[in-house]
Short mmCIF file of N, CA and C in Angstrom, two decimals:
data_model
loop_
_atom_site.label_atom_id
_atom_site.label_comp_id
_atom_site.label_asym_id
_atom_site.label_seq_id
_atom_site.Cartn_x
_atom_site.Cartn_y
_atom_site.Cartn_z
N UNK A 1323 0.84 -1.17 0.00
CA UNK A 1323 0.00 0.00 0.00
C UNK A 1323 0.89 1.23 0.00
N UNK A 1324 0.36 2.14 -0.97
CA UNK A 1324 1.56 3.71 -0.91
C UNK A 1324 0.98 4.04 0.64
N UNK A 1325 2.31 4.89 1.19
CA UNK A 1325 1.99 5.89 2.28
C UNK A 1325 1.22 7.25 1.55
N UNK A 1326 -0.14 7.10 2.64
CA UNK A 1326 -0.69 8.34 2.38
C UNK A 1326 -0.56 9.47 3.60
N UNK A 1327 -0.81 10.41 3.18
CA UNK A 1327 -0.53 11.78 3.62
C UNK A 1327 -1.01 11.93 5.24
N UNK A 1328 -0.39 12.83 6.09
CA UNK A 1328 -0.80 12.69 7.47
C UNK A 1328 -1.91 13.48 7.33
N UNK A 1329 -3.23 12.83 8.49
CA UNK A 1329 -4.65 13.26 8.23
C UNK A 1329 -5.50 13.17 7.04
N UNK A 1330 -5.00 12.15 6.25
CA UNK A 1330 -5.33 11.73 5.05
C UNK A 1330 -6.47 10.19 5.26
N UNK A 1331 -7.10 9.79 4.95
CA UNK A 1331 -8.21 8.69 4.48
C UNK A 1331 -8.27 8.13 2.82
N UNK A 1332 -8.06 6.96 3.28
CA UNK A 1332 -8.07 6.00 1.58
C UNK A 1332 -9.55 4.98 1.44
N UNK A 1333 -9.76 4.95 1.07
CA UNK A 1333 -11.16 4.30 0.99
C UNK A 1333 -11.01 3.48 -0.38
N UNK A 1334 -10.79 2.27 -0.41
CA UNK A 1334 -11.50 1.30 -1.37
C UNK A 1334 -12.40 0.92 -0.98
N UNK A 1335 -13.23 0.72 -2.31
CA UNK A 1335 -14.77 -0.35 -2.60
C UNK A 1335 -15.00 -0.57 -3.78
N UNK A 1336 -16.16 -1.33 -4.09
CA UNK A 1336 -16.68 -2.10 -5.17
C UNK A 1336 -17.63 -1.05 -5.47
N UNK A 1337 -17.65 -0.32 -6.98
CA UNK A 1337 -18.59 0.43 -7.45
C UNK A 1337 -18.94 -0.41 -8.66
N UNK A 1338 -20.29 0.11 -8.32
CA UNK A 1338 -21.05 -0.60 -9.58
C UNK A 1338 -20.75 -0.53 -11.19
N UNK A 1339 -20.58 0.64 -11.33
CA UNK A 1339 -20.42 1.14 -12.59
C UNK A 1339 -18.97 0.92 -12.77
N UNK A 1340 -17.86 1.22 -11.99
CA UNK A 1340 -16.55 1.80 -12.19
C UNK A 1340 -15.60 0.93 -11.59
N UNK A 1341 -16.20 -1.05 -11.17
CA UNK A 1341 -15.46 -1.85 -10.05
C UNK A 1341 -14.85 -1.33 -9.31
N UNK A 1342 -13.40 -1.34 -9.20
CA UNK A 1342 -12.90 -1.37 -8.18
C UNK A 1342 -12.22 0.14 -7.52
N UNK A 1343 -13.09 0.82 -6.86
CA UNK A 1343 -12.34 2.47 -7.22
C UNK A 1343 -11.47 2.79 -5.28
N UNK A 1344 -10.47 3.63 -5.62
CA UNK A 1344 -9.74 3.93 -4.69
C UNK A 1344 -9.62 5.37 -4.34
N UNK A 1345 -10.08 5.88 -3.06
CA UNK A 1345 -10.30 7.42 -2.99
C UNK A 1345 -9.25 7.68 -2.07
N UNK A 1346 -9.04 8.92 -2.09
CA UNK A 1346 -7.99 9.64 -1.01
C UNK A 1346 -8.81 10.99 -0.54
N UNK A 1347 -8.84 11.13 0.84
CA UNK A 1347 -9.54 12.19 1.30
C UNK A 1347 -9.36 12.84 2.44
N UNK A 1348 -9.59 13.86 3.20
CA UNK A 1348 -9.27 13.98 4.29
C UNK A 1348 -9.94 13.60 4.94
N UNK A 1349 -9.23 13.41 6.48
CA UNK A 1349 -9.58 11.86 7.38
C UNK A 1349 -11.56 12.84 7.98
N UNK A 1350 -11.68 14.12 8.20
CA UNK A 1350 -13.06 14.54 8.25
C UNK A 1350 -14.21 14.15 6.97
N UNK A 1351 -13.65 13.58 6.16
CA UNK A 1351 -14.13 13.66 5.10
C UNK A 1351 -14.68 11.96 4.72
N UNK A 1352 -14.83 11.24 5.58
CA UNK A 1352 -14.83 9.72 5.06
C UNK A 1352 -15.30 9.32 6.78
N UNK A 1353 -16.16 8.85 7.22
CA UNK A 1353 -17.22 8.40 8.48
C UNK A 1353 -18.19 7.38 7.86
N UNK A 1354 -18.27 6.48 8.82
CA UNK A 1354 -18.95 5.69 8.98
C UNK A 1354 -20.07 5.28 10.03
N UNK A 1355 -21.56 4.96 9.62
CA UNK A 1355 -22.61 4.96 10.19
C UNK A 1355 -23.59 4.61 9.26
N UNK A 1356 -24.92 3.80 10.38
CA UNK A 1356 -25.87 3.22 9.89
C UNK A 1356 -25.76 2.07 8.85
N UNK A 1357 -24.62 1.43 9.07
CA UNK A 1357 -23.68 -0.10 7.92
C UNK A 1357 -23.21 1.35 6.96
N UNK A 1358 -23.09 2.07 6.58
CA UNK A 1358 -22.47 2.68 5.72
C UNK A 1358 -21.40 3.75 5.72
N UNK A 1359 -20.52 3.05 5.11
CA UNK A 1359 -19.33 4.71 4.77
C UNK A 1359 -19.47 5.78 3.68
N UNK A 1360 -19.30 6.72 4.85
CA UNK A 1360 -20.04 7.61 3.38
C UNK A 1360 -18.69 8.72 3.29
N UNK A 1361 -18.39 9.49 2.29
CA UNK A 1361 -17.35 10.20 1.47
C UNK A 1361 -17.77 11.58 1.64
N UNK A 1362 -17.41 12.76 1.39
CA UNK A 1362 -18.20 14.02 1.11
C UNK A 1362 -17.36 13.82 -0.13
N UNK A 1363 -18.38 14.23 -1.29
CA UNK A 1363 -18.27 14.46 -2.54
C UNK A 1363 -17.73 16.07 -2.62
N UNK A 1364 -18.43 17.03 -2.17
CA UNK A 1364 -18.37 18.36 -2.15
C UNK A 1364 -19.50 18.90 -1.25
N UNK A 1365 -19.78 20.21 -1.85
CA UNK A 1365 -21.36 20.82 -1.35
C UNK A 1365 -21.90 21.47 -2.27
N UNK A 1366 -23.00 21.71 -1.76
CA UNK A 1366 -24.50 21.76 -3.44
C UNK A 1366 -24.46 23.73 -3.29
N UNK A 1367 -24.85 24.22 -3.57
CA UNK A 1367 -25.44 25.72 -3.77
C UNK A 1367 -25.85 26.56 -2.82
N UNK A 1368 -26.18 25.18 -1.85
CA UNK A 1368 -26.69 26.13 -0.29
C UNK A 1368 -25.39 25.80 0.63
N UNK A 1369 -24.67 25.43 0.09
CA UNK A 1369 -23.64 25.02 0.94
C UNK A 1369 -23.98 23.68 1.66
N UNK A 1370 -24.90 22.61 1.84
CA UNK A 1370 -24.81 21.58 2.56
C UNK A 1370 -23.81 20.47 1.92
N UNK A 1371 -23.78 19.54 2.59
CA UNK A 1371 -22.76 18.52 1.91
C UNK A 1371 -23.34 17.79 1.46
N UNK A 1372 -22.55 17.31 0.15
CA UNK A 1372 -22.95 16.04 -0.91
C UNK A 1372 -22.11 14.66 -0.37
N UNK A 1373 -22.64 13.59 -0.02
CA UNK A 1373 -22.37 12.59 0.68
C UNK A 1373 -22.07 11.65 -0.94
N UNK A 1374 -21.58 10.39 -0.58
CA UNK A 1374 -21.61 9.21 -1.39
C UNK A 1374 -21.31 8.35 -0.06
N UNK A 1375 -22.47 7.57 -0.86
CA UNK A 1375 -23.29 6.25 0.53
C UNK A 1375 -22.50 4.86 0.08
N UNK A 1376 -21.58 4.00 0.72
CA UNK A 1376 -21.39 3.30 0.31
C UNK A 1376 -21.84 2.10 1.24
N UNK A 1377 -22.22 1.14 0.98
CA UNK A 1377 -22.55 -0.32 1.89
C UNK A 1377 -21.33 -1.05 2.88
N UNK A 1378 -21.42 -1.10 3.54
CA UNK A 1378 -19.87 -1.55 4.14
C UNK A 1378 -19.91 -2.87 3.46
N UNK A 1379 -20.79 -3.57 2.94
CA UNK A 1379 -20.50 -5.24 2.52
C UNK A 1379 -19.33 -4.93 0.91
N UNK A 1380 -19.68 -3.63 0.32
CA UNK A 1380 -18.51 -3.42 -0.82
C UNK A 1380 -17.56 -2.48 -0.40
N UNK A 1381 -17.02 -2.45 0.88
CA UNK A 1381 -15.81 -1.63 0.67
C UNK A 1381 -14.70 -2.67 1.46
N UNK A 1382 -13.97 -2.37 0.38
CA UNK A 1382 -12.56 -3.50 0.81
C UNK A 1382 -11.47 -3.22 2.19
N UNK A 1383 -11.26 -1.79 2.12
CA UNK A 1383 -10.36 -1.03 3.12
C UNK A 1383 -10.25 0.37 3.46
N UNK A 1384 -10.41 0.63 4.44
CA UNK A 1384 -10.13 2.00 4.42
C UNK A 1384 -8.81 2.42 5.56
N UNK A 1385 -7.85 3.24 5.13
CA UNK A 1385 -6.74 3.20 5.72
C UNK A 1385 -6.47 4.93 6.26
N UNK A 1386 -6.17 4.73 6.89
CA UNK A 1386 -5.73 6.76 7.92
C UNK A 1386 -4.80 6.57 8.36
N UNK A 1387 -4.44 7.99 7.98
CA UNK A 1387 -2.98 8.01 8.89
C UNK A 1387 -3.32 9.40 9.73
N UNK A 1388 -3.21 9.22 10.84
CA UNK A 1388 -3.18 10.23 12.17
C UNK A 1388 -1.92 10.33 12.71
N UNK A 1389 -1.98 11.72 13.62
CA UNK A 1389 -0.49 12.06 13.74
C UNK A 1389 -0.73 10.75 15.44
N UNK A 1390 -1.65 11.55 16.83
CA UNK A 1390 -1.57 9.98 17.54
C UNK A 1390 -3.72 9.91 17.44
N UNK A 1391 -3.33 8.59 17.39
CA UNK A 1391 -4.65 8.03 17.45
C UNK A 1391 -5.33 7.96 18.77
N UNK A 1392 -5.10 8.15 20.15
CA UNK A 1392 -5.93 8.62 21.34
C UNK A 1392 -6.32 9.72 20.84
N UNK A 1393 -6.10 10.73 20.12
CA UNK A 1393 -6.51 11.98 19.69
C UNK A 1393 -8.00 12.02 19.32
N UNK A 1394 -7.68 11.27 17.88
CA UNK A 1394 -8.68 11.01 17.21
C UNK A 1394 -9.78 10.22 17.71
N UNK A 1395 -9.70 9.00 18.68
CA UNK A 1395 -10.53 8.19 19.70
C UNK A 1395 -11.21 9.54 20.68
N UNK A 1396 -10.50 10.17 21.30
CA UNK A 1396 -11.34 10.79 22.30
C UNK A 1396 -11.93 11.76 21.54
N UNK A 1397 -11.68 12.35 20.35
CA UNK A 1397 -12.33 13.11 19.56
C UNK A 1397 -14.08 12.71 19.25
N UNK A 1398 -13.90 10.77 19.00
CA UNK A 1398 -15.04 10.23 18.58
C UNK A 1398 -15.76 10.01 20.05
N UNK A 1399 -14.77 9.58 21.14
CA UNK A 1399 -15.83 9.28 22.23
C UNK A 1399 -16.75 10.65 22.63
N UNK A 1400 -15.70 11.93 22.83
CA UNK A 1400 -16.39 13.08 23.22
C UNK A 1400 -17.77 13.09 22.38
N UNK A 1401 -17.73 13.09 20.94
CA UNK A 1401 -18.80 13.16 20.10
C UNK A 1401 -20.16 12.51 20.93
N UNK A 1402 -19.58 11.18 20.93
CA UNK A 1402 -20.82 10.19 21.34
C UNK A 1402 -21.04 10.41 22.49
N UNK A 1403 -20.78 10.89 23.42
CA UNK A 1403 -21.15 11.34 24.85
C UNK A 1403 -21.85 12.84 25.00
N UNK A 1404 -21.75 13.44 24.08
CA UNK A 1404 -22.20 14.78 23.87
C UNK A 1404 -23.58 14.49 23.21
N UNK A 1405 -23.74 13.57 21.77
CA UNK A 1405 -24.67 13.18 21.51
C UNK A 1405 -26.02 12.54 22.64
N UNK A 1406 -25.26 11.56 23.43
CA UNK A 1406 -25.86 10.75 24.35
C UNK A 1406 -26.66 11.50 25.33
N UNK A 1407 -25.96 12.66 25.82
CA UNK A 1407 -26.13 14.15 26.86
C UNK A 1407 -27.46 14.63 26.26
N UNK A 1408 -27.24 14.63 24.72
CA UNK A 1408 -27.87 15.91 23.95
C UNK A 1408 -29.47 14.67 24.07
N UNK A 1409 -28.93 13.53 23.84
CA UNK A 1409 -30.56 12.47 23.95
C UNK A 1409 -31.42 12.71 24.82
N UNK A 1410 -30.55 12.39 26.28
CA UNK A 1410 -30.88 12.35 27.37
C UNK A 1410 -31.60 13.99 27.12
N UNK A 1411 -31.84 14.58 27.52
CA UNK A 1411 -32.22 15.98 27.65
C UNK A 1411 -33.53 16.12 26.80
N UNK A 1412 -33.44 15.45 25.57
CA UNK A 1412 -34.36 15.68 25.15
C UNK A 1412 -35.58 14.84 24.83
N UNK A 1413 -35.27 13.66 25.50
CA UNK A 1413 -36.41 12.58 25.75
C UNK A 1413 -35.60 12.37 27.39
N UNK A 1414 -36.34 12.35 28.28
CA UNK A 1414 -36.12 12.00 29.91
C UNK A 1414 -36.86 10.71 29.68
N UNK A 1415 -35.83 9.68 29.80
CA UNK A 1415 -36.44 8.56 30.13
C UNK A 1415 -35.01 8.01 30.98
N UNK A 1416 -36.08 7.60 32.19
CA UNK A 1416 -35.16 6.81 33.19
C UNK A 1416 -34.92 5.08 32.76
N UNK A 1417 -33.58 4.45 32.81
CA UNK A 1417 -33.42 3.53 32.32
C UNK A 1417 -32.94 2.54 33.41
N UNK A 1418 -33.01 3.96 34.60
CA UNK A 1418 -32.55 2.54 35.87
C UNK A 1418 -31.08 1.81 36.30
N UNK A 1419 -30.72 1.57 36.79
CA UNK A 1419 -29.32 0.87 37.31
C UNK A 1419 -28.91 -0.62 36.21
N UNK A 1420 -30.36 -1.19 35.25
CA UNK A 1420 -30.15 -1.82 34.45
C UNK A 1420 -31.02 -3.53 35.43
N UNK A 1421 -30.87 -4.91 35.43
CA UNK A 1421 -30.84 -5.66 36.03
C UNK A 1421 -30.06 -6.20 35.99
N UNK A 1422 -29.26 -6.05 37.69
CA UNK A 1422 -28.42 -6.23 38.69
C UNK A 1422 -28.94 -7.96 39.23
N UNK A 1423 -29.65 -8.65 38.97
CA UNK A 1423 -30.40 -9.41 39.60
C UNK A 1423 -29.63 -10.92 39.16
N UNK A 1424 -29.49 -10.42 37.15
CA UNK A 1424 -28.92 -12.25 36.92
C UNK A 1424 -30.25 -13.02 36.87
N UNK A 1425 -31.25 -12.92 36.52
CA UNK A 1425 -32.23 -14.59 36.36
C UNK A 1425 -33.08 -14.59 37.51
N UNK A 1426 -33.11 -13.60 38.83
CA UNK A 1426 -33.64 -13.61 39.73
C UNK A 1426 -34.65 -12.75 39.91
N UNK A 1427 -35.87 -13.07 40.72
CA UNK A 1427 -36.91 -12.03 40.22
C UNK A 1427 -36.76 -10.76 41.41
N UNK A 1428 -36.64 -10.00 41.06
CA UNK A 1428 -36.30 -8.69 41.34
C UNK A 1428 -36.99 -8.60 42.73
N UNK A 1429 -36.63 -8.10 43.97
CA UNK A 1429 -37.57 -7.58 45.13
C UNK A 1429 -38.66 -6.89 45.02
N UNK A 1430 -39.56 -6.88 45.47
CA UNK A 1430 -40.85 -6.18 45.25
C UNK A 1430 -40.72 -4.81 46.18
N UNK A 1431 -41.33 -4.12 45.72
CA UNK A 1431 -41.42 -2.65 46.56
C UNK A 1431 -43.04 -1.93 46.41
N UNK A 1432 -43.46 -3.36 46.69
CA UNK A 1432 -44.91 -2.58 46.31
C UNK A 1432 -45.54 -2.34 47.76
N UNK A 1433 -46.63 -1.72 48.13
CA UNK A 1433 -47.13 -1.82 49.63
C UNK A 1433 -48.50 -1.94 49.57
N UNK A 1434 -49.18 -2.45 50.47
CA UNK A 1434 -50.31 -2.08 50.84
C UNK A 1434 -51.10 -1.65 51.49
N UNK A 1435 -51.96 -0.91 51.17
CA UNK A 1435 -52.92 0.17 51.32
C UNK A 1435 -54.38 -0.27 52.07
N UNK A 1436 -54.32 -0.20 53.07
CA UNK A 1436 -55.83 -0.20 53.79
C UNK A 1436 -57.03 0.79 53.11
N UNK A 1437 -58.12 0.91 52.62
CA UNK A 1437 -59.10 1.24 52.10
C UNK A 1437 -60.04 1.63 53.09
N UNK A 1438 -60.84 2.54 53.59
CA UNK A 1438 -62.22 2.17 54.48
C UNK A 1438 -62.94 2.25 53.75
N UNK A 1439 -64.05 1.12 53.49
CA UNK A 1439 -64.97 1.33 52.81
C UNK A 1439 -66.31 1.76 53.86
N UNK A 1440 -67.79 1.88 53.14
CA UNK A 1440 -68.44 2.68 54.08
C UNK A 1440 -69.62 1.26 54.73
N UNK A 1441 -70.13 1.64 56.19
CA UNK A 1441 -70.90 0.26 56.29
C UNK A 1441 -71.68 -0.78 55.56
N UNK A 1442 -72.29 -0.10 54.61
CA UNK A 1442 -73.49 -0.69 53.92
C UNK A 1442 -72.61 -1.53 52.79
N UNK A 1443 -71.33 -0.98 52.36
CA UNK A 1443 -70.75 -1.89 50.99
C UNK A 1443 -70.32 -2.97 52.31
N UNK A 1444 -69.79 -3.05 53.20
CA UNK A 1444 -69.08 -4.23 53.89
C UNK A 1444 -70.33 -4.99 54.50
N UNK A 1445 -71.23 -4.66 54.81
CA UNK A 1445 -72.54 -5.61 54.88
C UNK A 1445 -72.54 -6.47 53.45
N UNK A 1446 -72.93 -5.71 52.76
CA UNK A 1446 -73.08 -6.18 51.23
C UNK A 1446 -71.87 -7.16 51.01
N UNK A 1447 -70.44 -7.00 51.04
CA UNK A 1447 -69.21 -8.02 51.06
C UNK A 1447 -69.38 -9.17 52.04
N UNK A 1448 -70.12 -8.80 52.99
CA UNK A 1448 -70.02 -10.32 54.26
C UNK A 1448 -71.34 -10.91 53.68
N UNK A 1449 -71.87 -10.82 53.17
CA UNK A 1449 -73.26 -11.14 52.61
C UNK A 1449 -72.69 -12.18 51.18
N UNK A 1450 -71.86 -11.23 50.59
CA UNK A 1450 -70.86 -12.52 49.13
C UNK A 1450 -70.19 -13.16 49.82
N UNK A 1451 -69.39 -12.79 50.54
CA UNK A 1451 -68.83 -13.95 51.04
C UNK A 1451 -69.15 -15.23 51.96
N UNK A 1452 -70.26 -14.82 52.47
CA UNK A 1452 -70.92 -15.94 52.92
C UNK A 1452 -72.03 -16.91 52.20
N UNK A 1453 -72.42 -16.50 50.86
CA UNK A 1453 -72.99 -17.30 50.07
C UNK A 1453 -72.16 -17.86 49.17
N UNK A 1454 -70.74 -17.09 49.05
CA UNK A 1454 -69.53 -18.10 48.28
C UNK A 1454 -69.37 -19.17 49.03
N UNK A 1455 -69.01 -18.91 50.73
CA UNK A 1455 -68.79 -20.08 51.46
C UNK A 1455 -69.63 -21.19 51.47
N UNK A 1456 -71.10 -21.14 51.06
CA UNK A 1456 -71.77 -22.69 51.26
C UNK A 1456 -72.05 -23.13 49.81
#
């Protein structure tokens, strides 16, 4: 394989039209997500970016060269923890300590509640229950 350039990204895959094609790009420029690596082609007129979607089942290799790679790792973890932050915040859903338990059925924390009901329904209850009993 040639040495490519520092902060540089190589991307082979299988294109349909063009078999076997080999890109060089900068390493912001080539991410992967959702099974797919995708490229920035350029950007359109409004300025957003033009992607090329590739399948990860046709791409053969993709190779980077970074100056150190903890760099680039905590670069991606920060991302995903910022993302995760940004979730949390905007759907509150509690997910709990997880089950700690292993296969075991969890302790109950339920309680119970005494009711007063008023004379005439508990006449009426000793009255069912004593024609259930015979």
């Amino acid at each position: 394989m040639d040495e490519i350039e520092l902060d540089q990204a190589t991307i082979t895959y299988e294109d349909p039209d063009e078999g076997t094609v080999t890109e060089t790009v900068d390493n912001e420029n080539v991410v992967y997500a959702r099974d797919h690596w995708m490229v920035k082609t350029g950007t359109d007129d409004e300025g957003n970016d033009l992607m090329h979607q590739i399948p990860k089942e046709r791409v053969h290799r993709v190779s980077r060269n970074v100056e150190q790679f903890e760099e680039q790792a905590q670069t991606v973890r920060h991302r995903v923890e910022s993302f995760a932050s940004d979730i949390r915040e905007r759907l509150p859903v509690d997910i709990g300590e997880g089950d700690q338990t292993h296969g075991e059925t969890p302790p109950s924390d339920s309680t119970t509640v005494q009711i007063e009901t008023d004379p005439e329904e508990r006449e009426h209850q000793g009255e069912s229950e004593a024609e259930s009993e015979s």
